[in-house]
Short mmCIF file of C-alpha atoms in Angstrom, two decimals:
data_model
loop_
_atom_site.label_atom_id
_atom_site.label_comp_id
_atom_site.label_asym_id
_atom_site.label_seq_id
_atom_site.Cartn_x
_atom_site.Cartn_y
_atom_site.Cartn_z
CA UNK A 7 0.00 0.00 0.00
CA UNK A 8 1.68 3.47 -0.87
CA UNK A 9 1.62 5.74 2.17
CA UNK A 10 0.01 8.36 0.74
CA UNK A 11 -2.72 7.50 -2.33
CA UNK A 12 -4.60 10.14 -4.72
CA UNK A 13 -7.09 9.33 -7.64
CA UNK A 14 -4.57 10.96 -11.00
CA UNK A 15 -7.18 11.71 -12.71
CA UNK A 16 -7.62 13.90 -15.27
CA UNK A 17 -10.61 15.31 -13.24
CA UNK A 18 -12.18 18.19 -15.49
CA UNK A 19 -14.96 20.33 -13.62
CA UNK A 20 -17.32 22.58 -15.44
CA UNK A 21 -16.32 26.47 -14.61
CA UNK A 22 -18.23 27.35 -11.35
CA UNK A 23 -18.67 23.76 -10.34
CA UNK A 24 -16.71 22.21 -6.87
CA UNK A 25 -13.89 20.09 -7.70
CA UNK A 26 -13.48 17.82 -5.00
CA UNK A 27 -9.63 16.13 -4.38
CA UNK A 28 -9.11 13.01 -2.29
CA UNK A 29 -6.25 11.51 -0.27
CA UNK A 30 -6.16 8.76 1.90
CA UNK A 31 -3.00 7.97 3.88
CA UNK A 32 -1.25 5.19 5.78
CA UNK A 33 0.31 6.17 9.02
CA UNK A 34 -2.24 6.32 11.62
CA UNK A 35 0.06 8.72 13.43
CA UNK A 36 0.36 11.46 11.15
CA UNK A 37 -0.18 14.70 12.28
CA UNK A 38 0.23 17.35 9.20
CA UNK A 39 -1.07 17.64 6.09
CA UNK A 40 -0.90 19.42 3.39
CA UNK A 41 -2.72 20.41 -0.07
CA UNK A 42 0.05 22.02 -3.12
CA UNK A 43 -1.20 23.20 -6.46
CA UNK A 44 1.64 22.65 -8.89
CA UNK A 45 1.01 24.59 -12.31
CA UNK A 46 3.11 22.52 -15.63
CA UNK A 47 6.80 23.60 -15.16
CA UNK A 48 6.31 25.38 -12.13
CA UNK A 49 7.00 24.58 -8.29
CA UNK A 50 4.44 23.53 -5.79
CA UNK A 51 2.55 25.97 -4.07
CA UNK A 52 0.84 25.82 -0.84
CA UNK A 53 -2.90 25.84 -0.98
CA UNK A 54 -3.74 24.50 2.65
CA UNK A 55 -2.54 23.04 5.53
CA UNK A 56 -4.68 21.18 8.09
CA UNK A 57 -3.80 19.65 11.28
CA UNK A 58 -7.12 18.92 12.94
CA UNK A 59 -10.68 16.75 12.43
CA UNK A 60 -12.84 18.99 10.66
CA UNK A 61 -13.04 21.63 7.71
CA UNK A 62 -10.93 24.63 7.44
CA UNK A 63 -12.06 27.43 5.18
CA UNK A 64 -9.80 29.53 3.27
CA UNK A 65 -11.47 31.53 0.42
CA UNK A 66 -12.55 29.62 -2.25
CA UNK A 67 -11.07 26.28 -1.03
CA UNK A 68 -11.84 24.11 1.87
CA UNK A 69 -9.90 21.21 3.15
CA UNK A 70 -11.10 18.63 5.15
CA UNK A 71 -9.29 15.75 7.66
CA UNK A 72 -11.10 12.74 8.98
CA UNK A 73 -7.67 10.93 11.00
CA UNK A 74 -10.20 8.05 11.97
CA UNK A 75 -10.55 7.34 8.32
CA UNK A 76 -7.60 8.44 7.49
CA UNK A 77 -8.75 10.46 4.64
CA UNK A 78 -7.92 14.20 3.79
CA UNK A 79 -9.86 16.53 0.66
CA UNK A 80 -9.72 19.46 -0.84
CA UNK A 81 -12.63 21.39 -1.93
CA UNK A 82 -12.74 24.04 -4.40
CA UNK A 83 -16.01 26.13 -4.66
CA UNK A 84 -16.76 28.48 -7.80
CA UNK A 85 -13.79 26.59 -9.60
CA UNK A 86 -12.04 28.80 -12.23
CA UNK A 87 -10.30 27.53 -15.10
CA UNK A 88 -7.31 29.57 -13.45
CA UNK A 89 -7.62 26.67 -10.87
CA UNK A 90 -6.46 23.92 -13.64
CA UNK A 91 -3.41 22.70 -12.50
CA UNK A 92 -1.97 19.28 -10.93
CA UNK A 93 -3.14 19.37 -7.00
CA UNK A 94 -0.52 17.46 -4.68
CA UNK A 95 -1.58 16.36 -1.35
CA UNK A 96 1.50 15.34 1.14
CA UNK A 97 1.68 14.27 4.86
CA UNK A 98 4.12 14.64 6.99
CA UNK A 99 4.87 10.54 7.51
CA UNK A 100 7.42 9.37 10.51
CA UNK A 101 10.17 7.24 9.03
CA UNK A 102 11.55 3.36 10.70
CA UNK A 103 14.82 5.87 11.73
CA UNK A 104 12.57 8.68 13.82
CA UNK A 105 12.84 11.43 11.09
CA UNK A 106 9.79 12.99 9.50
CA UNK A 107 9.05 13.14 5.58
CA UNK A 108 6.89 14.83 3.51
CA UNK A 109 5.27 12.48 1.62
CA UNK A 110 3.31 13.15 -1.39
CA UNK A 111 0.45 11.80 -3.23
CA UNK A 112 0.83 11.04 -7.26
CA UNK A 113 -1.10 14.13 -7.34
CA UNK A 114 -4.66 14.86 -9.39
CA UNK A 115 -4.59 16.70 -12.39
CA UNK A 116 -7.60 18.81 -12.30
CA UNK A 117 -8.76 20.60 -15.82
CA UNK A 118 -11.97 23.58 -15.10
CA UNK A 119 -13.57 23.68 -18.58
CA UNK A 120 -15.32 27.04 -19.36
CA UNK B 17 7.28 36.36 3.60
CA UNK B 18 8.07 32.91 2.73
CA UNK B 19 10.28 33.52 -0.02
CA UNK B 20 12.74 30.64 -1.38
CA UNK B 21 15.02 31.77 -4.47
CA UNK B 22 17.06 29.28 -6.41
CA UNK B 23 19.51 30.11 -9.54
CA UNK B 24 20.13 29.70 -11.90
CA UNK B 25 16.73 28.80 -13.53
CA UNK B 26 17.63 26.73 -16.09
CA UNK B 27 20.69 24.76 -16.64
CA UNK B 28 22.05 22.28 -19.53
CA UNK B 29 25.06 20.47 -18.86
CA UNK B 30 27.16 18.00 -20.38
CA UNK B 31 27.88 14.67 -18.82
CA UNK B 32 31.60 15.37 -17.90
CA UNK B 33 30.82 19.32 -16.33
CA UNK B 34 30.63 20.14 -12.94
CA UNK B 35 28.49 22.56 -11.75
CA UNK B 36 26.28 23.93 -9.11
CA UNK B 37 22.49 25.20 -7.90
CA UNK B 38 22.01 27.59 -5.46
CA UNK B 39 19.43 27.86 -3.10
CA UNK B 40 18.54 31.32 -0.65
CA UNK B 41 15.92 32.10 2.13
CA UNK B 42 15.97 34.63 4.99
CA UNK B 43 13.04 33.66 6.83
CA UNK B 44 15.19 32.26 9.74
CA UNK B 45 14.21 28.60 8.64
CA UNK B 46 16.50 26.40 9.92
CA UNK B 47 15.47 23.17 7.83
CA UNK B 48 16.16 23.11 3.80
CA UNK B 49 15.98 20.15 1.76
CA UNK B 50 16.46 19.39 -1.87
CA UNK B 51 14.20 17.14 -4.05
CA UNK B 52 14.44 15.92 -7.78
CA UNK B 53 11.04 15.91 -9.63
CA UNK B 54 10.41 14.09 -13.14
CA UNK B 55 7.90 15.07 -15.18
CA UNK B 56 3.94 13.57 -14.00
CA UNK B 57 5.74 12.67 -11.06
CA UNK B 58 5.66 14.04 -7.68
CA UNK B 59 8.82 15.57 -5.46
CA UNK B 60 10.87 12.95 -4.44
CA UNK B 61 13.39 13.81 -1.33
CA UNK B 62 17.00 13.93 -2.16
CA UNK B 63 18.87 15.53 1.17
CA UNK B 64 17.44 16.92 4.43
CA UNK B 65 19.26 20.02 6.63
CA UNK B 66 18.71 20.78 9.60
CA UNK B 67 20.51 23.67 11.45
CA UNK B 68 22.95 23.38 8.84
CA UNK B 69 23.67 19.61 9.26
CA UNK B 70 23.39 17.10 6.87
CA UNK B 71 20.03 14.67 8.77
CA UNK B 72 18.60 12.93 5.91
CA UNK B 73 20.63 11.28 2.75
CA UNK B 74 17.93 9.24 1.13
CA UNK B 75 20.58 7.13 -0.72
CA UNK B 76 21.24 9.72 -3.53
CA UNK B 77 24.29 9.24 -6.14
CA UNK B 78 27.54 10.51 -5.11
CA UNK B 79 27.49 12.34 -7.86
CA UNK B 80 25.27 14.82 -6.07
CA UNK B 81 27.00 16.73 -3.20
CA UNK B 82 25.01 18.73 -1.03
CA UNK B 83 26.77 22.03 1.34
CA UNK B 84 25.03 23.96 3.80
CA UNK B 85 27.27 27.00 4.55
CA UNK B 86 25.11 28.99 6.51
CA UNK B 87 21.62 28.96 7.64
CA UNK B 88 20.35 30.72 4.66
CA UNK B 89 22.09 29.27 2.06
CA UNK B 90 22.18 25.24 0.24
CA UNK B 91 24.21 24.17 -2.36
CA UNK B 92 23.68 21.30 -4.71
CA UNK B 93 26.82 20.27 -6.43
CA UNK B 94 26.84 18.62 -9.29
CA UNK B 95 29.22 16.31 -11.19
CA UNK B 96 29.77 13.81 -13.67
CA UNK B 97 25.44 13.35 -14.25
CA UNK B 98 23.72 11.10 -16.36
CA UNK B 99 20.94 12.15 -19.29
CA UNK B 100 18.48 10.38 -16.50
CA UNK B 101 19.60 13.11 -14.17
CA UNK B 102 17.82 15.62 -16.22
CA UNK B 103 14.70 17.08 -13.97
CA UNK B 104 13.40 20.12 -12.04
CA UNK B 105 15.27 20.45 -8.51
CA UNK B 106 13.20 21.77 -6.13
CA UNK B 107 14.47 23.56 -2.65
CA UNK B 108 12.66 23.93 0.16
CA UNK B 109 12.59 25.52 3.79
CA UNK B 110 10.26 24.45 6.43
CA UNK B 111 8.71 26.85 9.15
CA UNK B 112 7.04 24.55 12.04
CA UNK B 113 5.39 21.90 10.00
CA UNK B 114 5.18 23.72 6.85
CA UNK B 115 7.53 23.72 3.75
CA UNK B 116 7.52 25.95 1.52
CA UNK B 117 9.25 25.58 -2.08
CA UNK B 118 11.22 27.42 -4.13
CA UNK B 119 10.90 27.71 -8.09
CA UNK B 120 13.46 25.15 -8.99
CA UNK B 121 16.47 24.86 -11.06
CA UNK B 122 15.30 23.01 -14.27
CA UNK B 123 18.12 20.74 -15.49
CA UNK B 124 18.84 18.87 -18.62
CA UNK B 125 21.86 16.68 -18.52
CA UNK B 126 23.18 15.98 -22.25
#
């Protein structure tokens, strides 16, 4: 099972729609995660971070954490086609030596049609 | 400000060159790491810093050489690559759990 899973997609969302992103993860200890939007040939960007059970709002997008089901998402309301782009969720995942990685998802390529 | 600069941008090479990327923040961070990315693929960890020691090697070629002078600055040197080497390499610097990234060094290795 890879630690951190994500559906690749192509996901395309009509212009105005939500997109909706999953994750799921494998450490049951994980603590911090974390939702990048990479553009094509640029760097990852942070969108969102989230640390605790619930939603947490910022603008547009919404990310939400359920650590019983070990699942995190990413909502994006009013979805503009400036929002296409390859969306990267990572956790931070505790390695066998003690150290702490950020792991990332395959990432979902999401395409907003007009 | 969570600004992370890298130069140069771009960079082709040839297999017998040696070179290096740079990488710059003054936020105070005092974790940096490098990663390779391919293309469709995600970031994939190459070295870890942390107050300017070397904590994390995750088995890369020894033909990469990372340097931490200060707290601000990482070097990736580079030497004798292979075509395969060729990718975007991304810096980073974390603040509490957070890292943010810079804009990358795009290499191509010919």
């Amino acid at each position: 099972q890879k630690e951190v899973e994500q559906n690749s997609g192509p996901l395309s969302v009509p212009e105005g729609a939500i997109a909706s992103l999953n994750c799921t993860y494998s450490d049951r200890v994980s603590q911090s995660f974390f939702w990048y939007r990479q553009y094509s040939g640029k760097s990852p960007e942070l969108i969102m971070s989230i640390y605790s059970n619930g939603d947490k709002e910022d603008g547009r997008f919404t990310a939400q954490l359920n650590k019983a089901s070990q699942y995190v998402s990413l909502l994006i309301r009013d979805s503009q086609p400036s929002d296409s782009a390859t969306y990267l969720c990572a956790v931070n995942i505790r390695s066998n030596f003690g150290n702490e990685k950020l792991t990332f998802g395959t990432g979902t390529r999401l395409t907003i049609i007009p | 400000d969570t600004e992370v600069t890298q130069t140069p941008k771009h960079l082709v090479m040839g297999m017998t060159n040696k070179k290096s990327l740079k990488c710059e923040q003054h936020m105070g961070h005092r974790a940096m790491y490098w990663y390779k990315q391919k293309a469709k693929k995600p970031p994939e960890l190459m070295f870890v810093y942390s107050y300017e020691k070397l904590s994390i090697n995750e088995s890369v070629p020894s033909r990469f050489s990372p340097e931490c002078p200060n707290s601000s600055l990482l070097n990736l040197h580079l030497h004798a690559l292979q075509p395969e080497d060729s990718a975007l390499y991304l810096c980073a610097s974390r603040l509490g759990e957070t890292q943010y990234f810079g804009p990358g060094t795009r290499l191509l290795v010919l």
